[in-house]
Short mmCIF file of C-alpha atoms in Angstrom, two decimals:
data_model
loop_
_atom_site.label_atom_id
_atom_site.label_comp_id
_atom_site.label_asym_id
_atom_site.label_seq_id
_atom_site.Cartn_x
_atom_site.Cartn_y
_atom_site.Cartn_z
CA UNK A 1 -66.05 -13.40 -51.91
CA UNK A 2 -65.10 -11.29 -55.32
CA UNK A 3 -66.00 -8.44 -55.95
CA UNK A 4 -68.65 -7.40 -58.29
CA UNK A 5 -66.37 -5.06 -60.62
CA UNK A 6 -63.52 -7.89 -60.72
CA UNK A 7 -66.11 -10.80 -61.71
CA UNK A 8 -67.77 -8.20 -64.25
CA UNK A 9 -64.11 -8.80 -66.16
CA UNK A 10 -63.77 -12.18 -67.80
CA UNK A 11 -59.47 -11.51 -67.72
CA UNK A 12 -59.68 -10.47 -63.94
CA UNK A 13 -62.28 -13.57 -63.18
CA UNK A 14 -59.90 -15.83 -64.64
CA UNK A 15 -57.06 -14.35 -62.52
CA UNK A 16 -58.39 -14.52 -59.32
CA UNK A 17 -59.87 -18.00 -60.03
CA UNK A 18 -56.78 -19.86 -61.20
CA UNK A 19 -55.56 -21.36 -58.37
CA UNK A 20 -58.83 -23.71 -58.06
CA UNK A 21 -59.62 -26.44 -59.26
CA UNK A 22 -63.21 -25.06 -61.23
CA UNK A 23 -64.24 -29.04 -61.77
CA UNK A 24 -67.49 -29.47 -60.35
CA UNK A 25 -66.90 -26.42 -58.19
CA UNK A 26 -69.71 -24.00 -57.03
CA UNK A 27 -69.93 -20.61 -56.91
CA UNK A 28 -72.65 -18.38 -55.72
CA UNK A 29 -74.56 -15.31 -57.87
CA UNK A 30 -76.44 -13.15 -55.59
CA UNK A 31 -79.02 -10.86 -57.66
CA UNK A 32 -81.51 -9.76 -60.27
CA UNK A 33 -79.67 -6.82 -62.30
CA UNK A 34 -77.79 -7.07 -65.84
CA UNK A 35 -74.64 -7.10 -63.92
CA UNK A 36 -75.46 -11.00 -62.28
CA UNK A 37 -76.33 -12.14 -65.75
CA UNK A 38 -72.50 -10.59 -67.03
CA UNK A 39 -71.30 -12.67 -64.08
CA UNK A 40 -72.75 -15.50 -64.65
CA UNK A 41 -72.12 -15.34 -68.41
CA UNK A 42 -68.29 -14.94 -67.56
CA UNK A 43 -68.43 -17.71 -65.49
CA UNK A 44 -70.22 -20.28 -67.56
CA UNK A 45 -68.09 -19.25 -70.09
CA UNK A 46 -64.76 -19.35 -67.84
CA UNK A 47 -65.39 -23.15 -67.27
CA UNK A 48 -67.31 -26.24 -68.72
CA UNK A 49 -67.23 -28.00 -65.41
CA UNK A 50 -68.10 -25.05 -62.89
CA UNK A 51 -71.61 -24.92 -61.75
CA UNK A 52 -73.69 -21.58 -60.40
CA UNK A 53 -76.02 -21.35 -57.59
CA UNK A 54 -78.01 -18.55 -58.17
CA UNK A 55 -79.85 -16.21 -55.78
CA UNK A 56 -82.50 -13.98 -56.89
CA UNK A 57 -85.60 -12.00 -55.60
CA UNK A 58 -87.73 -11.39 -59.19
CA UNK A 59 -88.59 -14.81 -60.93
CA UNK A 60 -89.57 -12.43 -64.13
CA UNK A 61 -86.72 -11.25 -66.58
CA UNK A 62 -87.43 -7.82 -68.13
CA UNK A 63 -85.70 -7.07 -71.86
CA UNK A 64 -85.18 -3.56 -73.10
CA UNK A 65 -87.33 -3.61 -76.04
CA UNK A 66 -86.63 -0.57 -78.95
CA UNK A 67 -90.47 1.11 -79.95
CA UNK A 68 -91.14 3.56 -82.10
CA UNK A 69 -89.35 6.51 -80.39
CA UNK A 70 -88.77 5.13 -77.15
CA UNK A 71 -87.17 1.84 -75.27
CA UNK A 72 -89.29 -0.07 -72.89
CA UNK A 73 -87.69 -0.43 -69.77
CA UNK A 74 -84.79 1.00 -70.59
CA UNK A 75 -83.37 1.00 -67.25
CA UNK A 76 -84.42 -2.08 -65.70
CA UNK A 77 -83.90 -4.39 -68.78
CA UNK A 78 -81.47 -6.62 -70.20
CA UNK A 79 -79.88 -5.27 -73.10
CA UNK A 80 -77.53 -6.09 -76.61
CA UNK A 81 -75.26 -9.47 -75.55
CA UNK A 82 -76.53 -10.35 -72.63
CA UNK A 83 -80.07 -10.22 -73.00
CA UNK A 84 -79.36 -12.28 -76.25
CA UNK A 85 -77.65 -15.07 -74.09
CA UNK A 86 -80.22 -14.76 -71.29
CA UNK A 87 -82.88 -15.49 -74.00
CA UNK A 88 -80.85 -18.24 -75.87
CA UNK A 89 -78.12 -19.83 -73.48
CA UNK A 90 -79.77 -19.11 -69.94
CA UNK A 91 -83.02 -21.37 -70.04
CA UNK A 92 -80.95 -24.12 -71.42
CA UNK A 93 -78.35 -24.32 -68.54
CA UNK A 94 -81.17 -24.23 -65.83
CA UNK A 95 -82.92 -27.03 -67.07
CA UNK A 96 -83.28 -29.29 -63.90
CA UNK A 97 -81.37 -32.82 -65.85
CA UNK A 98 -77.73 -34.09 -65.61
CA UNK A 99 -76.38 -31.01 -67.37
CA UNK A 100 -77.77 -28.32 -65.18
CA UNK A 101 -75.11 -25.76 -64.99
CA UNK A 102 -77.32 -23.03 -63.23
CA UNK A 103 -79.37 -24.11 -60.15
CA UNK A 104 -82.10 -21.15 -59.34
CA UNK A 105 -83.57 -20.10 -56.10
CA UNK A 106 -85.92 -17.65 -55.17
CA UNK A 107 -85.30 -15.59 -51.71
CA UNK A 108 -87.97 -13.11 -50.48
CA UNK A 109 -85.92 -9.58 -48.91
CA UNK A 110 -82.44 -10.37 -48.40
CA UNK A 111 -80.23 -13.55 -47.47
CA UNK A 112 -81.32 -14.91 -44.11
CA UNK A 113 -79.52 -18.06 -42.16
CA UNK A 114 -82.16 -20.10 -44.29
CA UNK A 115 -79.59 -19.87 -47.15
CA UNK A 116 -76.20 -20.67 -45.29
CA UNK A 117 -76.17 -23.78 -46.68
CA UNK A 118 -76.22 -22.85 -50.20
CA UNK A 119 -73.10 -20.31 -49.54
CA UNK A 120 -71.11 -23.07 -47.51
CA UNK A 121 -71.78 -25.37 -50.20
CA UNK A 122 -69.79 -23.18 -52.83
CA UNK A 123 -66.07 -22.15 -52.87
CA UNK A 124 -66.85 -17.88 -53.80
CA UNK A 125 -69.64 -15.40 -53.70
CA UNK A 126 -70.58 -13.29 -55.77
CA UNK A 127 -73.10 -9.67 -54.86
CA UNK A 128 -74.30 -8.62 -57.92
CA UNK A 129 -77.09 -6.39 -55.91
CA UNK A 130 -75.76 -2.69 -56.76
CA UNK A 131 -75.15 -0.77 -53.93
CA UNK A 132 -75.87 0.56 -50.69
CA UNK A 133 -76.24 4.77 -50.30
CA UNK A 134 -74.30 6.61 -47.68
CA UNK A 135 -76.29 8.36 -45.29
CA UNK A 136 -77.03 11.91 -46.56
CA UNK A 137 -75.27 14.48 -44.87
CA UNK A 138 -77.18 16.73 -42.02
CA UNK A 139 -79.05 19.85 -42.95
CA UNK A 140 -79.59 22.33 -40.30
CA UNK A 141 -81.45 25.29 -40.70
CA UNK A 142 -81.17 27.70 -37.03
CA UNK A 143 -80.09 24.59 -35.14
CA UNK A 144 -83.05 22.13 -36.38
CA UNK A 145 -82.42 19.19 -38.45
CA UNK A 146 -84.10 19.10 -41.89
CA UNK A 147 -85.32 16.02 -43.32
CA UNK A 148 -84.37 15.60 -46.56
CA UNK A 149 -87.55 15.00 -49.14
CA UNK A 150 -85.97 14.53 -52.23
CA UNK A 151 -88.42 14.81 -55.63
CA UNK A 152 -87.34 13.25 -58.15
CA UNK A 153 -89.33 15.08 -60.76
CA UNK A 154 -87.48 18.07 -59.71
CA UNK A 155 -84.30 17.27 -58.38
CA UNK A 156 -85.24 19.38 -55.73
CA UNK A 157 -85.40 18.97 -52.15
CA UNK A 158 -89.14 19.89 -50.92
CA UNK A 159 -88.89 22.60 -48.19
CA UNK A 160 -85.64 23.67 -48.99
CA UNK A 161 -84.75 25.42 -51.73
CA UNK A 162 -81.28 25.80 -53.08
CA UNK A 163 -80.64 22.58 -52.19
CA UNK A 164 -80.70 20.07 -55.41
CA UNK A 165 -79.67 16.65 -56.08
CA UNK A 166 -78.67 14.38 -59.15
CA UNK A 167 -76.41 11.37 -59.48
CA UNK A 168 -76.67 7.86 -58.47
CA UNK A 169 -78.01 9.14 -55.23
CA UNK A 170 -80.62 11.27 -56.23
CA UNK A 171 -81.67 9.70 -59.84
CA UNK A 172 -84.95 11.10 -61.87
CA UNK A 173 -87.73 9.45 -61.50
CA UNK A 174 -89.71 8.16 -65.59
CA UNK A 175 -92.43 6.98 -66.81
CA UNK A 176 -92.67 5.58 -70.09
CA UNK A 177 -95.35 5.80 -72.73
CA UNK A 178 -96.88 2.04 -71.10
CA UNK A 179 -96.83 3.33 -67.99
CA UNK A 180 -93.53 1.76 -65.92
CA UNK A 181 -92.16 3.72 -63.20
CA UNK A 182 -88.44 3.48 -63.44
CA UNK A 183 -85.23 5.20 -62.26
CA UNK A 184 -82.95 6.74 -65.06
CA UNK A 185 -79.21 5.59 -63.65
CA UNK A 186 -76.40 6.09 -65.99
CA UNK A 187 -74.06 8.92 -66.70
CA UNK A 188 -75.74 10.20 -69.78
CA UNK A 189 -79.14 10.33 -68.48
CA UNK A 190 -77.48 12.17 -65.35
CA UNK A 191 -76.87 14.38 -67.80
CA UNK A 192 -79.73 15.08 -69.52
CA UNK A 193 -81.78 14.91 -66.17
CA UNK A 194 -79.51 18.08 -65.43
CA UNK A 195 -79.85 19.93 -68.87
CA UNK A 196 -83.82 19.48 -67.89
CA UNK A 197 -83.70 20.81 -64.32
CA UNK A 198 -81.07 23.33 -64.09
CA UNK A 199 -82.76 25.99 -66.02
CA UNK A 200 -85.75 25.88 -62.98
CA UNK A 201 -82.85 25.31 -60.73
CA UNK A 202 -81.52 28.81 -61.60
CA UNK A 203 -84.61 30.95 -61.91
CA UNK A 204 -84.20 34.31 -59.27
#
């Protein structure tokens, strides 16, 4: 397996990959997000000869789109390079013919023993799927466990107050102008989710 954060580098790729032989070679791209797309750029791009398998959940690709005052799925899309080469380069190499350099299948939840076959079949894996949160720590209030309802809206914690969240754990929840539900993740809309809550946060 390598890890997502050294395949997201097209020097540390090459590194860890240069003691194989990449000729006809397969190597496996688990996920849906912008960062399997930078993999799977890096590696097309890495070798003529190396071929992808690629396992994803959502058949439908979603571009960040700029509107007048706003950006359509701004979260969830593909965005500047990469959503260029996943609209220009991407079809082209998973065109089912002799030159097929991307081979795409559809799983429903998560990887079952259905797909061992496609993972023994290639020399690395790749898990482009984000990450999986810690378990919040426990909140007990005269010896009885709280449950932590977290509101996105508010960064707030319903039944508990002075208790707040933000961060990848606790993102703020947006809805855009056509109506898509989406999570804000990224440092500078931490940010600004804070600048908007704190002031509520603070209140006596």
């Amino acid at each position: 397996m390598i890890d997502l954060e050294i395949a997201l580098s097209p020097s540390q790729l090459e590194v860890v990959l240069q003691d194989i032989n990449l000729n006809n070679q397969l190597i496996t791209v688990v996920g849906s997000s912008h960062s399997a797309f930078l993999v799977m750029r890096n590696l097309i791009t890495l070798s003529s000869h190396l071929k992808i398998v690629y396992l994803f959940r959502n058949p439908d690709l979603k571009f960040a789109q700029q509107k007048e005052g706003w950006i359509s799925y701004d979260n969830t899309g593909l965005k500047g390079e990469i959503a260029g080469w996943a609209k220009n380069k991407y079809p082209i190499l998973t065109v089912n013919n002799d030159q097929q350099r991307i081979s795409r299948i559809q799983i429903n939840n998560s990887l079952s023993p259905d797909h061992d076959h496609h993972l023994k079949e290639c020399c690395r894996v790749i898990y482009a799927i984000g990450y999986q949160s810690n378990p919040t720590p426990r909140v007990m209030i005269d010896g009885t466990e709280q449950k932590l309802n977290f509101d996105n809206s508010t960064g707030c914690f319903n039944g508990l107050p002075g208790l707040f969240g933000c961060g990848i754990a606790f993102p703020q929840r947006v809805v855009d102008p056509a109506g898509n539900v989406e999570l804000a993740v990224g440092i500078f809309k931490f940010m600004k989710f804070l600048k908007l809550v704190i002031p509520s946060w603070i209140q006596p």
